[in-house]
Coordinates of C-alpha atoms and ligand atoms in Angstrom, one line a residue:
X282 CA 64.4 30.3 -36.6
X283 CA 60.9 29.4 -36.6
X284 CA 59.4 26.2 -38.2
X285 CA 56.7 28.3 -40.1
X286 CA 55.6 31.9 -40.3
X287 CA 52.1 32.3 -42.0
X288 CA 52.3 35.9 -43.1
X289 CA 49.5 39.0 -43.9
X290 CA 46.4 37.9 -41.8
X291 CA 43.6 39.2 -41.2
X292 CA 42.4 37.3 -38.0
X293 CA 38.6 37.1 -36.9
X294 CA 38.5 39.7 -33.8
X295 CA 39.7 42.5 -37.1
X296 CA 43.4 42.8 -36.7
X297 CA 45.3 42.6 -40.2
X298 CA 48.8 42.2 -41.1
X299 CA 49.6 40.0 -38.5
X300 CA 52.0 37.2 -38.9
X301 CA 52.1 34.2 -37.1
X302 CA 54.9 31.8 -36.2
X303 CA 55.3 28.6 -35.5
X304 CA 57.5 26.8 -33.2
X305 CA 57.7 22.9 -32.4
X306 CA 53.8 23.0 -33.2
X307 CA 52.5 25.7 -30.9
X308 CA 52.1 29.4 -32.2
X309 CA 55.7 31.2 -30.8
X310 CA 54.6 35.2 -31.7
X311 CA 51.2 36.8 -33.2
X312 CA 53.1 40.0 -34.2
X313 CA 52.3 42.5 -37.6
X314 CA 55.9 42.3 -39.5
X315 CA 57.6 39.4 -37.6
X316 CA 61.2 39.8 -38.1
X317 CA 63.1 36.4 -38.5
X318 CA 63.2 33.3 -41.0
X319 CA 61.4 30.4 -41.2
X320 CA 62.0 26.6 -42.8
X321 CA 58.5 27.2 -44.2
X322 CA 56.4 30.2 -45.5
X323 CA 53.0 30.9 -45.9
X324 CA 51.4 34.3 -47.2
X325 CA 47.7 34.6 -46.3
X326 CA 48.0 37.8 -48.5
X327 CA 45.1 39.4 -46.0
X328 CA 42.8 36.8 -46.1
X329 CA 41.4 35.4 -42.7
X330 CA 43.2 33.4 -40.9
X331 CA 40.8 31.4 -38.1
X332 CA 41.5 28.9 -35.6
X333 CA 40.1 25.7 -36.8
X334 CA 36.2 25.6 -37.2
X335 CA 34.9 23.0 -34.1
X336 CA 31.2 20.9 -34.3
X337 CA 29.9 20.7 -30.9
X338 CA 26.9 18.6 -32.2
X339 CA 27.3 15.2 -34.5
X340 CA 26.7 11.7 -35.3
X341 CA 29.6 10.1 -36.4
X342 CA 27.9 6.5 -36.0
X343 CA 25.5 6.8 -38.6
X344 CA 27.1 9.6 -40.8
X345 CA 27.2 8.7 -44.7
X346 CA 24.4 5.9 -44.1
X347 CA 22.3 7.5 -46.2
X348 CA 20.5 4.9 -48.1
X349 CA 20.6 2.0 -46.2
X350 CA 18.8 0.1 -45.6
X351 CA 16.2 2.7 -47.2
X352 CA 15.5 6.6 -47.8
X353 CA 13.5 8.2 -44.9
X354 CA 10.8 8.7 -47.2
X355 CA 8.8 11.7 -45.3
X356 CA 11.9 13.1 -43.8
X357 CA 10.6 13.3 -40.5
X358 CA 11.9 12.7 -37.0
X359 CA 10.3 9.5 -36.4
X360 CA 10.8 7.9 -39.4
X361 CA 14.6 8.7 -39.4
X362 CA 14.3 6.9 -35.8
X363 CA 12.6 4.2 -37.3
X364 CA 14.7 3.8 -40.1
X365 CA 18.2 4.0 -37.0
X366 CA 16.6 1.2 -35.3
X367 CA 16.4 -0.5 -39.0
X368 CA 19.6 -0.1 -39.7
X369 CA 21.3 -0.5 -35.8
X370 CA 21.5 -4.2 -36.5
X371 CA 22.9 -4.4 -39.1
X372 CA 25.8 -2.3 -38.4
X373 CA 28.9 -3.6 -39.0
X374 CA 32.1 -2.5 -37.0
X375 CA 34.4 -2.3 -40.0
X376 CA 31.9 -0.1 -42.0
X377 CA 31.1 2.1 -39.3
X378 CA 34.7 3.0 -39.0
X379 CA 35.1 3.6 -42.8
X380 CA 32.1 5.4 -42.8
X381 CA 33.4 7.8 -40.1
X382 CA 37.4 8.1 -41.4
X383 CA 35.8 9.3 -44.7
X384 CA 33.8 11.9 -42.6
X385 CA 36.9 13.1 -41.1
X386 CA 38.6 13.4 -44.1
X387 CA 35.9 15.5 -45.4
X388 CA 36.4 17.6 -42.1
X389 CA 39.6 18.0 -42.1
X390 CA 39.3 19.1 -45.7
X391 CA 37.0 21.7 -44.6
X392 CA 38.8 22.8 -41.5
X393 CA 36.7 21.3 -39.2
X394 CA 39.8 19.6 -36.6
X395 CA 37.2 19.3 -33.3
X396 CA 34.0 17.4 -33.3
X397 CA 32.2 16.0 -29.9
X398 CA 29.7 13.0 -31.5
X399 CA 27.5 11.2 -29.7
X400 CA 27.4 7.5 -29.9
X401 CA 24.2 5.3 -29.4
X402 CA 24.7 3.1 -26.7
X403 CA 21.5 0.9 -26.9
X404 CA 23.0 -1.5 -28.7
X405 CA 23.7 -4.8 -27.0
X406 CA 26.9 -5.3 -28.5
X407 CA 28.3 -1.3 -28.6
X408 CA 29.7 -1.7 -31.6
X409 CA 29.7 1.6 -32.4
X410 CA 31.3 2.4 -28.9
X411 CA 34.3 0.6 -30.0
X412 CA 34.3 1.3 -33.5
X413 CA 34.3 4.9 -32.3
X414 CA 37.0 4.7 -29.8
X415 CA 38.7 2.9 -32.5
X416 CA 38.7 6.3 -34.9
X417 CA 39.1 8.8 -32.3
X418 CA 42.8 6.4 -31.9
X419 CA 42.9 7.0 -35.7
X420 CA 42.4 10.4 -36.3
X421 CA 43.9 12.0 -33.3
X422 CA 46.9 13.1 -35.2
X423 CA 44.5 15.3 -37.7
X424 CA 41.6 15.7 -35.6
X425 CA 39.8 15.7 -32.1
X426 CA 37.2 13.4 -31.5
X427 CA 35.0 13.8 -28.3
X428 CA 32.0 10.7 -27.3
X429 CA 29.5 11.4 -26.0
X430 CA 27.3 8.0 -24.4
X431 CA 24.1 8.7 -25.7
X432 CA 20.8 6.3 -25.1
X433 CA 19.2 7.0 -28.2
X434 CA 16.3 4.8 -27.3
X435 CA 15.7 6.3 -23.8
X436 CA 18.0 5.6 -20.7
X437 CA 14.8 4.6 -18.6
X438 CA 12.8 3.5 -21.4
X439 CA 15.4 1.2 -23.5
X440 CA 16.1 -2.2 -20.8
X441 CA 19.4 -2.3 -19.7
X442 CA 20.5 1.1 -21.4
X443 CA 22.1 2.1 -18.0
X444 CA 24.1 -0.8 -17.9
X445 CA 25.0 -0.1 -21.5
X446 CA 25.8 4.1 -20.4
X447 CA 28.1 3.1 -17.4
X448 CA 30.2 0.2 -19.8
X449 CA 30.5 2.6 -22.9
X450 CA 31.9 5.3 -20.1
X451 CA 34.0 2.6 -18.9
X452 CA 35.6 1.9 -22.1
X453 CA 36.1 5.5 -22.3
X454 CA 33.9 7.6 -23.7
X455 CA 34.3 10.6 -22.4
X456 CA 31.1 12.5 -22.3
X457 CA 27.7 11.5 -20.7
X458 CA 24.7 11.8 -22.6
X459 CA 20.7 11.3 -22.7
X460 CA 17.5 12.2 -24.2
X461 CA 14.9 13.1 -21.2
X462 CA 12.0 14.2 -23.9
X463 CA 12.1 11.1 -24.8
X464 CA 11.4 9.1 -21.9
X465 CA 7.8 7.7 -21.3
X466 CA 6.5 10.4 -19.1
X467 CA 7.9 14.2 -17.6
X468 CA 8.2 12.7 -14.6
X469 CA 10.7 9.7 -16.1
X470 CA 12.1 12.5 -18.5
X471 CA 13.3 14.5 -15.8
X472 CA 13.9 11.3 -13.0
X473 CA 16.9 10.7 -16.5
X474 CA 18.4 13.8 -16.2
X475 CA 19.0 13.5 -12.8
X476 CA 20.2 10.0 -12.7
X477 CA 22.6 11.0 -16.0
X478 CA 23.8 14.2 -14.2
X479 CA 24.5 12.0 -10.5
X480 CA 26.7 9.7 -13.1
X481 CA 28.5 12.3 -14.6
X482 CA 28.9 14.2 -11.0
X483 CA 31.0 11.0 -9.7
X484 CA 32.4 10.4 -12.5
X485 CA 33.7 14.0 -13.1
X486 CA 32.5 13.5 -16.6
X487 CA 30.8 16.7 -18.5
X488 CA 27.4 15.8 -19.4
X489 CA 25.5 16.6 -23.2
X490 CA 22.4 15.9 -23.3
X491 CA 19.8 16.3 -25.9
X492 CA 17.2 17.7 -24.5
X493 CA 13.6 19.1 -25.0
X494 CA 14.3 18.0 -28.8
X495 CA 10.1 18.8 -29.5
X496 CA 7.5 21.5 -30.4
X497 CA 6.2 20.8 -27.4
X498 CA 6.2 23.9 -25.2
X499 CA 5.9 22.5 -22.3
X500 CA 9.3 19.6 -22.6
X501 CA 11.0 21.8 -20.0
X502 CA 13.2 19.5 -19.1
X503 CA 16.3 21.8 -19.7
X504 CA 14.9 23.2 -16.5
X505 CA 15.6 20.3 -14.3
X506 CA 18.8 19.9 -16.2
X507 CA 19.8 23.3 -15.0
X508 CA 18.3 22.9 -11.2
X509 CA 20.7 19.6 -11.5
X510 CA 23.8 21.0 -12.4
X511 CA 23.5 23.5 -9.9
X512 CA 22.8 21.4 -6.8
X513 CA 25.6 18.8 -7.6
X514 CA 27.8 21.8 -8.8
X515 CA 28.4 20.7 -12.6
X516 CA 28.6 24.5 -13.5
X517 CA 29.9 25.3 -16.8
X518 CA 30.6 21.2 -17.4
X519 CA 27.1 20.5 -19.0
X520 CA 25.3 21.1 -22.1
X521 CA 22.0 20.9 -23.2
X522 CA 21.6 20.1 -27.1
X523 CA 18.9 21.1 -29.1
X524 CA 16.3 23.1 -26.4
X525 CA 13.7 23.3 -29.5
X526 CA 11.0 23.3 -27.4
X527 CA 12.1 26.6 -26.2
X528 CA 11.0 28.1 -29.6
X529 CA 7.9 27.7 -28.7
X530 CA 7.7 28.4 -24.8
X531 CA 5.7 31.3 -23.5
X532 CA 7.9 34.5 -22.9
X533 CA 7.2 35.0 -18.9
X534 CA 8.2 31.3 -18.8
X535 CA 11.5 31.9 -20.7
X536 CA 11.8 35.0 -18.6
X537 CA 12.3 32.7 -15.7
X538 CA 14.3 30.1 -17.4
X539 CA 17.3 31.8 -19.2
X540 CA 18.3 33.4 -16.1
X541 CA 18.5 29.6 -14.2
X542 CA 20.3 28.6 -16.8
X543 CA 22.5 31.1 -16.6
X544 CA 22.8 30.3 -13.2
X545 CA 24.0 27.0 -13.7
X546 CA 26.5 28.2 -16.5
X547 CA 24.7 25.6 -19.1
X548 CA 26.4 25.4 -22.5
X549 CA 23.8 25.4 -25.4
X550 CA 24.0 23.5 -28.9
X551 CA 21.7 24.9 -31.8
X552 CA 21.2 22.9 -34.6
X553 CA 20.0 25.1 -37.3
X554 CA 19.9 22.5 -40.6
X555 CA 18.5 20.2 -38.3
X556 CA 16.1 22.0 -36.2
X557 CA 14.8 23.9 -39.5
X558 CA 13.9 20.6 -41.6
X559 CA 12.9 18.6 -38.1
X560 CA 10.7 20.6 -36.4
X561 CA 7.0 22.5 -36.8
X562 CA 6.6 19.1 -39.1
X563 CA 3.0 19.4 -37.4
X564 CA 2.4 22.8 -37.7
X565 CA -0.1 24.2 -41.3
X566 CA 0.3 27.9 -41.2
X567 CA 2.1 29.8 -39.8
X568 CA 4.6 27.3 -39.5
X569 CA 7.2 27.3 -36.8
X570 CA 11.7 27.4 -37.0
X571 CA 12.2 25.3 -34.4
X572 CA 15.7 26.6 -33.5
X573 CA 16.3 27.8 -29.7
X574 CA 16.5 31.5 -29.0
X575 CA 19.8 31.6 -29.6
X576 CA 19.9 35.8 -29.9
X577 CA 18.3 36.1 -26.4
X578 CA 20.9 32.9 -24.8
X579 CA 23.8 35.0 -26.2
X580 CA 22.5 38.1 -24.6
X581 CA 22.3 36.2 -21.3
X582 CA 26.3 35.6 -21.8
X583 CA 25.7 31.7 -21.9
X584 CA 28.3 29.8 -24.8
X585 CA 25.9 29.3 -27.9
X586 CA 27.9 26.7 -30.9
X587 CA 26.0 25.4 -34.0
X588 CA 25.9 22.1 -34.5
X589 CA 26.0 20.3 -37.6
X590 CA 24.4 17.6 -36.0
X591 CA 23.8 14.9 -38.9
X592 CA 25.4 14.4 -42.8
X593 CA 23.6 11.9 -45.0
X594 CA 22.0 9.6 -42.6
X595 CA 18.5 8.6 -41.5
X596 CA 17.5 12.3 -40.9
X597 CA 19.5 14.7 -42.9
X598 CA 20.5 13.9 -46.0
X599 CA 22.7 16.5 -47.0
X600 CA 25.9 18.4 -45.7
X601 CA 29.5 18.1 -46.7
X602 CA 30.8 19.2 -43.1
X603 CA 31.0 22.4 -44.1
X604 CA 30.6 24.2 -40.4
X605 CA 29.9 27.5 -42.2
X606 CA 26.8 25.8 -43.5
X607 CA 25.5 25.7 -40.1
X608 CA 26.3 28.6 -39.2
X609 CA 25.0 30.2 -42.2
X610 CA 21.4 28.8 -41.7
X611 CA 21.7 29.9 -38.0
X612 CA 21.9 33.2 -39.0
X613 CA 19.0 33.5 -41.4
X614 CA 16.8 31.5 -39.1
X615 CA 17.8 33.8 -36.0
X616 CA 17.3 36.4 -37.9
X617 CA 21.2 37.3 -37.1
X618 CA 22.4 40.0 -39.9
X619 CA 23.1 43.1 -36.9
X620 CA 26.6 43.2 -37.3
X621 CA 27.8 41.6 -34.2
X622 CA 25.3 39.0 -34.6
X623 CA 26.7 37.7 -37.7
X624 CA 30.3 37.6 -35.9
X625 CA 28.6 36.1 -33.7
X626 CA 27.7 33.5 -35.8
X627 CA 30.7 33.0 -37.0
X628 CA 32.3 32.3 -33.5
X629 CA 29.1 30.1 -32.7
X630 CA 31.4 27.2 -34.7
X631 CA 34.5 28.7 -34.0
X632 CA 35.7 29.9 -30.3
X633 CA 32.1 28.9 -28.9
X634 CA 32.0 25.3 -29.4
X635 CA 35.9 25.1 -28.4
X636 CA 35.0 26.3 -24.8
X637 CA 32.5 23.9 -24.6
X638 CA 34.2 21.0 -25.5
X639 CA 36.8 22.6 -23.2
X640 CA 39.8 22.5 -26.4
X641 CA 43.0 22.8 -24.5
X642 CA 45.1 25.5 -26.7
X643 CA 42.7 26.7 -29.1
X644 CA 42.7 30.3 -30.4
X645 CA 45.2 32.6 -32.4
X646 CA 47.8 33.6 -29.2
X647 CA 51.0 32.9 -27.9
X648 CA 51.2 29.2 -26.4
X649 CA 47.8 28.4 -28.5
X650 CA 48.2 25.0 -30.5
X651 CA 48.9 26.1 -34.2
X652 CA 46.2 24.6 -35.4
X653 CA 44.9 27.6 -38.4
X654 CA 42.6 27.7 -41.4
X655 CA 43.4 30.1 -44.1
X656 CA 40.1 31.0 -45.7
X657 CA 39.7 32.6 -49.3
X658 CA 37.5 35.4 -47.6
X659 CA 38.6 38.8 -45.9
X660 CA 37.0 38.9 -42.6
X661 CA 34.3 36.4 -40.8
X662 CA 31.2 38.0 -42.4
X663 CA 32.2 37.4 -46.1
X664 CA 33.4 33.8 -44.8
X665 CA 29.4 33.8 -43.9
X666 CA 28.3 35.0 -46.9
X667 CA 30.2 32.8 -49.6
X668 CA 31.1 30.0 -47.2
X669 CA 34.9 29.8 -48.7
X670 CA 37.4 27.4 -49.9
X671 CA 40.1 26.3 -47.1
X672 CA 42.8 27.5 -48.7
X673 CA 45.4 25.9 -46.2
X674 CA 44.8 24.1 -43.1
X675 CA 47.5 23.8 -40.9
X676 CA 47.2 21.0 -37.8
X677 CA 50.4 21.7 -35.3
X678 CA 52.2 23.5 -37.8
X679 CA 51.9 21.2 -40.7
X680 CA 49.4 21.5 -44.2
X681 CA 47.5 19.0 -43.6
X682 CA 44.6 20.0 -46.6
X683 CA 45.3 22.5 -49.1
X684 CA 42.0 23.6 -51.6
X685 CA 43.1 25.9 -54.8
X686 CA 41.2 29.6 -54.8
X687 CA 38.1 28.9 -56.6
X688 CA 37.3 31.2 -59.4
X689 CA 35.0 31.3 -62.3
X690 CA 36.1 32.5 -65.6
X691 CA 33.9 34.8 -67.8
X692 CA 33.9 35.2 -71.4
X693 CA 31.9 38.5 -71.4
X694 CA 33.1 41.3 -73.7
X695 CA 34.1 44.1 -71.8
X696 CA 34.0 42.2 -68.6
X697 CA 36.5 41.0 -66.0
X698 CA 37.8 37.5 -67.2
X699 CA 37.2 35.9 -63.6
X700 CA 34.9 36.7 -60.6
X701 CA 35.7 35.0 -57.2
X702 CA 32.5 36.4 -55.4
X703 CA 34.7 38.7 -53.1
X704 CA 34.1 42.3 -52.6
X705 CA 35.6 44.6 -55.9
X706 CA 38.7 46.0 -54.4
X707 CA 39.3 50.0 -54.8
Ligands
ZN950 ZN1 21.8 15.0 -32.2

């Protein structure tokens, strides 16, 4: 007897009727018309049935911060720095952690159960570090945290950021981070990416960088951060998060680029609500995206996620982390509605960011962690397209957030009495 059997999927590669059952928190069969009892039923009566949706790209330590100690007025890049290093310090530990419990909650809510976060280590006093560490303790249960040590300020350029990098990695942050556009010169840009990579190389740490985060064509620095990964061998273990600049790079350049990063296996992060809203903030007419080819990476087989990247802080301030948000808006500004692009969207925060945050378990199979979201949507694209409720979302087995199918109710004469936005069937 199985602990659960989740009934009449549809699942996001296009199979339907499948059931799926659950044993001791692992998925035990995938199978159309499973045979068998269970202590606990679900029917998914042929709605989609996903693995959970994953963020490669966020901020836990200054999510919900929106506000204090002031609005970024002008809604730039800058300011929203400016306004960080306001507010850094400030910072209390036991309000960072609230701040980010109530973030999860919203993500587990929305079936978001993996997010890798990077965490400002220029700080003196790294509270966030701990206050971090603390909540990924917290929320390990419900959700996956990953940290990723990132100098906000510069590793170079901020004193003693290093020192600050090597004791937040200490502590145990898992992921090494950094920020080479941001650097005082290319040459100090790139000198970062190779000092970052060397610690994350004998450390055997994965590296996530944010990187060439500008309009400026010529950041290239995701070029040194693929020559690096292939001399010291860090193949498919780094990321680079962002790439803006590549928007606006000149096509025999890119022609060279993609293939080395290729080459190097890099794993890219777009983040489309971000990128959208931050960059071409100096451009009149025509005005550029911003976002990072992410048609023309996928072609090349590299692993493309979406990133949510920031909700209400110093330089977004919406979201609800709602993944398919992301996703969404990384469609329309890739110009993604072929087909397989939009599935391809939809595994850009699905199966894409699981691989690289290297999820042990994840996916819909035999052995996999049974970790589902049942959406009220048939198949990926009309997930896309009305961004659903989570109807259930299961964590090992168990409900761990429930949302009722959302309906509206007309009072038309002659006219259905409800409309939920999904296809007419028949
Ligand atoms: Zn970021």
């Amino acid at each position: 007897m199985f602990d659960l059997v989740l009934r009449r999927a549809t699942l996001p590669d296009g199979r339907t009727g499948m059931d799926i059952a659950v044993s001791g928190g692992r998925i035990a069969a995938v199978e159309p018309n499973l045979p068998g009892a269970a202590a606990q039923e679900i029917d998914a009566t042929g709605r989609l049935v996903t693995p959970p949706f994953v963020d490669a790209h966020f901020h836990m330590d200054s999510t919900l911060t929106y506000g204090i100690p002031r609005v970024n007025r002008s809604g730039t890049l800058l300011e929203g720095i400016a306004l960080w290093g306001e507010l850094k310090p400030q910072l209390v530990q036991d309000a960072i952690v609230e701040r980010a419990l109530a973030y999860c909650d919203w993500a587990v809510a929305r079936g978001l159960l993996a997010i890798r976060s990077h965490v400002d280590v220029c700080d003196p006093r790294l509270l966030a570090v701990e206050a971090l560490l603390d909540v990924k303790a917290r929320v390990a249960p419900y959700l996956d945290l990953q940290l990723v040590a990132f100098p906000q300020d510069g590793v170079l350029r901020s004193p003693g950021a290093v020192d600050r990098l090597t004791r937040a990695l200490d502590m145990g942050v898992d992921v090494v981070g950094g920020i080479p556009h941001f650097e005082r010169t290319m040459a100090d840009g790139a000198a970062s990416v190779r000092l970052l990579c060397e610690i994350a190389a004998e450390r055997g740490l994965p590296v996530d960088m944010h990187c060439d985060e500008s309009d400026d064509p010529l950041s290239r620095h995701v070029e040194t951060l693929a020559y690096e990964t292939q001399r010291l061998g860090l193949h498919g273990r780094v990321t680079g998060s962002h790439l803006t600049s590549m928007h606006s790079m000149d096509n025999y350049y890119v022609s060279k680029l993609i293939p080395l990063m290729a080459e190097a296996r890099l794993g890219v992060v777009a983040n489309p609500l971000i990128n959208i809203t931050l960059q071409g903030r100096h451009d009149t007419y025509p005005r550029r995206r911003g976002m990072t080819r992410v048609p023309e990476l996928m072609a090349a087989g590299l692993t493309v996620a979406f990133g949510h990247d920031c909700v209400m802080d110093p330089w977004y301030p919406l979201g609800s982390a709602d993944m398919l948000e992301a996703a969404h808006m990384g469609l329309h500004v890739g110009q993604m509605t072929g087909v397989d692009a939009m599935r391809a969207c939809f595994a850009a925060v699905t199966e894409n960011p699981a691989a690289l945050l290297h999820l042990d378990g994840y996916g819909i199979a035999p052995g996999c962690h049974a970790d589902l979201v049942v959406l009220q949507a048939a198949d990926p694209v009309e997930a896309l397209r009305t961004r659903p409720a989570r109807l259930a979302v299961l964590r090992r087995g168990r409900v761990v957030a429930r949302t009722a199918p959302v309906t509206a109710e007309l009072t038309l004469p002659g006219r259905p009495q409800r409309v939920d936005f999904t296809r007419p069937q028949g």
